[in-house]
């Protein structure tokens, strides 16, 4: 590299622009532990048939899923309100909107799929004669 190229080159070509931290081993281990816990509890709830009411079980599992999304956003993606001039907060808001659409859409589809695939299932057998 010539002297003029050295004068105009970045001092560290691999550095990021704003200098925010990328987490420590401790934060990654905390995030990993929380992720394992937030995965193991719903798995146990389903496999152990702990909650008899399916509605409560579904809502509880969805709550654990949403909590795990936030754990990933904070501990692995390092999203907070101060980094990158607030753009990560905009990404978080977008993520929340997508989560609400995906979860409510999934529940709506599954409910109507059950209703529409088995329309005669709820009929009284005496009415069929």
PDB file of C-alpha atoms in Angstrom:
ATOM      1  CA  UNK A   1       0.000   0.000   0.000  1.00  0.00           C
ATOM      2  CA  UNK A   2       1.365   3.428  -0.871  1.00  0.00           C
ATOM      3  CA  UNK A   3       1.663   6.324   1.557  1.00  0.00           C
ATOM      4  CA  UNK A   4      -1.370   8.142   0.098  1.00  0.00           C
ATOM      5  CA  UNK A   5      -3.478   4.976   0.324  1.00  0.00           C
ATOM      6  CA  UNK A   6      -2.416   4.512   3.941  1.00  0.00           C
ATOM      7  CA  UNK A   7      -3.434   8.083   4.756  1.00  0.00           C
ATOM      8  CA  UNK A   8      -6.959   7.555   3.428  1.00  0.00           C
ATOM      9  CA  UNK A   9      -7.510   4.004   4.683  1.00  0.00           C
ATOM     10  CA  UNK A  10      -9.581   3.203   7.730  1.00  0.00           C
ATOM     11  CA  UNK A  11      -7.466   2.529  10.804  1.00  0.00           C
ATOM     12  CA  UNK A  12      -9.397  -0.677  11.534  1.00  0.00           C
ATOM     13  CA  UNK A  13     -11.298  -2.007   8.509  1.00  0.00           C
ATOM     14  CA  UNK A  14     -13.109  -4.620  10.583  1.00  0.00           C
ATOM     15  CA  UNK A  15     -14.509  -2.266  13.207  1.00  0.00           C
ATOM     16  CA  UNK A  16     -18.148  -1.242  13.361  1.00  0.00           C
ATOM     17  CA  UNK A  17     -19.121   2.389  13.107  1.00  0.00           C
ATOM     18  CA  UNK A  18     -20.684   3.205  16.452  1.00  0.00           C
ATOM     19  CA  UNK A  19     -18.508   1.148  18.765  1.00  0.00           C
ATOM     20  CA  UNK A  20     -21.278  -0.562  20.747  1.00  0.00           C
ATOM     21  CA  UNK A  21     -20.470  -3.687  22.679  1.00  0.00           C
ATOM     22  CA  UNK A  22     -21.315  -7.137  21.407  1.00  0.00           C
ATOM     23  CA  UNK A  23     -21.867  -8.822  24.728  1.00  0.00           C
ATOM     24  CA  UNK A  24     -19.685 -10.799  27.034  1.00  0.00           C
ATOM     25  CA  UNK A  25     -19.380 -14.476  27.716  1.00  0.00           C
ATOM     26  CA  UNK A  26     -21.546 -13.933  30.800  1.00  0.00           C
ATOM     27  CA  UNK A  27     -24.419 -12.371  28.822  1.00  0.00           C
ATOM     28  CA  UNK A  28     -24.254 -15.125  26.206  1.00  0.00           C
ATOM     29  CA  UNK A  29     -24.375 -17.792  28.930  1.00  0.00           C
ATOM     30  CA  UNK A  30     -27.330 -16.057  30.618  1.00  0.00           C
ATOM     31  CA  UNK A  31     -29.125 -15.897  27.266  1.00  0.00           C
ATOM     32  CA  UNK A  32     -28.349 -19.542  26.567  1.00  0.00           C
ATOM     33  CA  UNK A  33     -29.588 -20.638  30.006  1.00  0.00           C
ATOM     34  CA  UNK A  34     -32.808 -18.643  29.627  1.00  0.00           C
ATOM     35  CA  UNK A  35     -33.343 -20.088  26.142  1.00  0.00           C
ATOM     36  CA  UNK A  36     -32.913 -23.638  27.406  1.00  0.00           C
ATOM     37  CA  UNK A  37     -35.306 -23.015  30.305  1.00  0.00           C
ATOM     38  CA  UNK A  38     -37.873 -21.328  28.061  1.00  0.00           C
ATOM     39  CA  UNK A  39     -37.696 -24.332  25.722  1.00  0.00           C
ATOM     40  CA  UNK A  40     -37.695 -27.076  28.363  1.00  0.00           C
ATOM     41  CA  UNK A  41     -40.725 -25.831  30.312  1.00  0.00           C
ATOM     42  CA  UNK A  42     -43.175 -25.857  27.351  1.00  0.00           C
ATOM     43  CA  UNK A  43     -41.771 -29.215  26.254  1.00  0.00           C
ATOM     44  CA  UNK A  44     -42.446 -30.582  29.737  1.00  0.00           C
ATOM     45  CA  UNK A  45     -45.942 -29.065  29.751  1.00  0.00           C
ATOM     46  CA  UNK A  46     -46.839 -30.846  26.521  1.00  0.00           C
ATOM     47  CA  UNK A  47     -45.072 -34.169  27.065  1.00  0.00           C
ATOM     48  CA  UNK A  48     -46.204 -34.505  30.671  1.00  0.00           C
ATOM     49  CA  UNK A  49     -49.767 -33.430  29.867  1.00  0.00           C
ATOM     50  CA  UNK A  50     -49.545 -31.151  32.902  1.00  0.00           C
ATOM     51  CA  UNK A  51     -52.385 -28.782  31.993  1.00  0.00           C
ATOM     52  CA  UNK A  52     -55.658 -30.455  31.036  1.00  0.00           C
ATOM     53  CA  UNK A  53     -57.276 -27.363  29.493  1.00  0.00           C
ATOM     54  CA  UNK A  54     -55.873 -26.989  25.963  1.00  0.00           C
ATOM     55  CA  UNK A  55     -56.683 -23.282  25.769  1.00  0.00           C
ATOM     56  CA  UNK A  56     -54.665 -22.452  28.857  1.00  0.00           C
ATOM     57  CA  UNK A  57     -51.838 -24.731  27.714  1.00  0.00           C
ATOM     58  CA  UNK A  58     -51.755 -23.087  24.279  1.00  0.00           C
ATOM     59  CA  UNK A  59     -51.712 -19.577  25.719  1.00  0.00           C
ATOM     60  CA  UNK A  60     -48.999 -20.509  28.208  1.00  0.00           C
ATOM     61  CA  UNK A  61     -46.809 -22.083  25.520  1.00  0.00           C
ATOM     62  CA  UNK A  62     -47.277 -19.016  23.319  1.00  0.00           C
ATOM     63  CA  UNK A  63     -46.264 -16.786  26.240  1.00  0.00           C
ATOM     64  CA  UNK A  64     -43.079 -18.826  26.682  1.00  0.00           C
ATOM     65  CA  UNK A  65     -42.411 -18.466  22.952  1.00  0.00           C
ATOM     66  CA  UNK A  66     -42.820 -14.693  23.066  1.00  0.00           C
ATOM     67  CA  UNK A  67     -40.550 -14.530  26.126  1.00  0.00           C
ATOM     68  CA  UNK A  68     -37.937 -16.535  24.256  1.00  0.00           C
ATOM     69  CA  UNK A  69     -38.098 -14.146  21.309  1.00  0.00           C
ATOM     70  CA  UNK A  70     -37.366 -11.249  23.660  1.00  0.00           C
ATOM     71  CA  UNK A  71     -34.492 -13.174  25.272  1.00  0.00           C
ATOM     72  CA  UNK A  72     -32.963 -13.685  21.834  1.00  0.00           C
ATOM     73  CA  UNK A  73     -33.461 -10.039  20.913  1.00  0.00           C
ATOM     74  CA  UNK A  74     -31.779  -8.773  24.090  1.00  0.00           C
ATOM     75  CA  UNK A  75     -29.031 -11.326  24.757  1.00  0.00           C
ATOM     76  CA  UNK A  76     -28.044 -12.424  21.249  1.00  0.00           C
ATOM     77  CA  UNK A  77     -29.043  -9.547  18.961  1.00  0.00           C
ATOM     78  CA  UNK A  78     -28.123  -6.912  21.598  1.00  0.00           C
ATOM     79  CA  UNK A  79     -31.184  -4.795  20.898  1.00  0.00           C
ATOM     80  CA  UNK A  80     -31.864  -1.876  23.194  1.00  0.00           C
ATOM     81  CA  UNK A  81     -33.215   1.653  22.896  1.00  0.00           C
ATOM     82  CA  UNK A  82     -29.806   3.338  22.740  1.00  0.00           C
ATOM     83  CA  UNK A  83     -27.912   1.364  20.125  1.00  0.00           C
ATOM     84  CA  UNK A  84     -27.696   2.499  16.508  1.00  0.00           C
ATOM     85  CA  UNK A  85     -29.708   5.660  17.009  1.00  0.00           C
ATOM     86  CA  UNK A  86     -32.955   3.902  17.849  1.00  0.00           C
ATOM     87  CA  UNK A  87     -33.114   1.741  14.732  1.00  0.00           C
ATOM     88  CA  UNK A  88     -32.970  -1.396  16.819  1.00  0.00           C
ATOM     89  CA  UNK A  89     -36.072  -0.191  18.669  1.00  0.00           C
ATOM     90  CA  UNK A  90     -37.815   0.180  15.322  1.00  0.00           C
ATOM     91  CA  UNK A  91     -36.761  -3.383  14.506  1.00  0.00           C
ATOM     92  CA  UNK A  92     -38.148  -4.513  17.874  1.00  0.00           C
ATOM     93  CA  UNK A  93     -41.487  -2.818  17.191  1.00  0.00           C
ATOM     94  CA  UNK A  94     -41.607  -4.455  13.765  1.00  0.00           C
ATOM     95  CA  UNK A  95     -40.803  -7.815  15.380  1.00  0.00           C
ATOM     96  CA  UNK A  96     -43.641  -7.386  17.875  1.00  0.00           C
ATOM     97  CA  UNK A  97     -46.091  -6.596  15.073  1.00  0.00           C
ATOM     98  CA  UNK A  98     -44.974  -9.652  13.090  1.00  0.00           C
ATOM     99  CA  UNK A  99     -45.253 -11.855  16.206  1.00  0.00           C
ATOM    100  CA  UNK A 100     -48.810 -10.682  16.879  1.00  0.00           C
ATOM    101  CA  UNK A 101     -49.821 -11.272  13.262  1.00  0.00           C
ATOM    102  CA  UNK A 102     -48.181 -14.717  13.125  1.00  0.00           C
ATOM    103  CA  UNK A 103     -49.563 -15.957  16.442  1.00  0.00           C
ATOM    104  CA  UNK A 104     -53.092 -14.655  15.973  1.00  0.00           C
ATOM    105  CA  UNK A 105     -53.146 -15.872  12.367  1.00  0.00           C
ATOM    106  CA  UNK A 106     -51.936 -19.324  13.377  1.00  0.00           C
ATOM    107  CA  UNK A 107     -54.573 -19.637  16.068  1.00  0.00           C
ATOM    108  CA  UNK A 108     -57.281 -18.391  13.713  1.00  0.00           C
ATOM    109  CA  UNK A 109     -56.279 -20.835  10.962  1.00  0.00           C
ATOM    110  CA  UNK A 110     -56.102 -23.808  13.338  1.00  0.00           C
ATOM    111  CA  UNK A 111     -59.471 -23.019  14.899  1.00  0.00           C
ATOM    112  CA  UNK A 112     -61.206 -22.643  11.544  1.00  0.00           C
ATOM    113  CA  UNK A 113     -59.378 -25.626  10.072  1.00  0.00           C
ATOM    114  CA  UNK A 114     -60.820 -27.829  12.801  1.00  0.00           C
ATOM    115  CA  UNK A 115     -64.291 -26.343  12.304  1.00  0.00           C
ATOM    116  CA  UNK A 116     -64.279 -26.515   8.501  1.00  0.00           C
ATOM    117  CA  UNK A 117     -62.655 -29.934   8.102  1.00  0.00           C
ATOM    118  CA  UNK A 118     -65.142 -31.683  10.382  1.00  0.00           C
ATOM    119  CA  UNK A 119     -68.485 -29.902   9.745  1.00  0.00           C
ATOM    120  CA  UNK A 120     -70.601 -33.010  10.356  1.00  0.00           C
ATOM    121  CA  UNK A 121     -68.666 -34.003  13.442  1.00  0.00           C
ATOM    122  CA  UNK A 122     -70.758 -31.797  15.714  1.00  0.00           C
ATOM    123  CA  UNK A 123     -74.080 -32.967  14.294  1.00  0.00           C
ATOM    124  CA  UNK A 124     -76.458 -35.008  16.388  1.00  0.00           C
ATOM    125  CA  UNK A 125     -76.554 -38.668  15.171  1.00  0.00           C
ATOM    126  CA  UNK A 126     -80.352 -38.691  15.544  1.00  0.00           C
ATOM    127  CA  UNK A 127     -80.610 -35.931  12.916  1.00  0.00           C
ATOM    128  CA  UNK A 128     -78.837 -38.101  10.336  1.00  0.00           C
ATOM    129  CA  UNK A 129     -81.632 -40.726  10.205  1.00  0.00           C
TER     130      UNK A 129
END
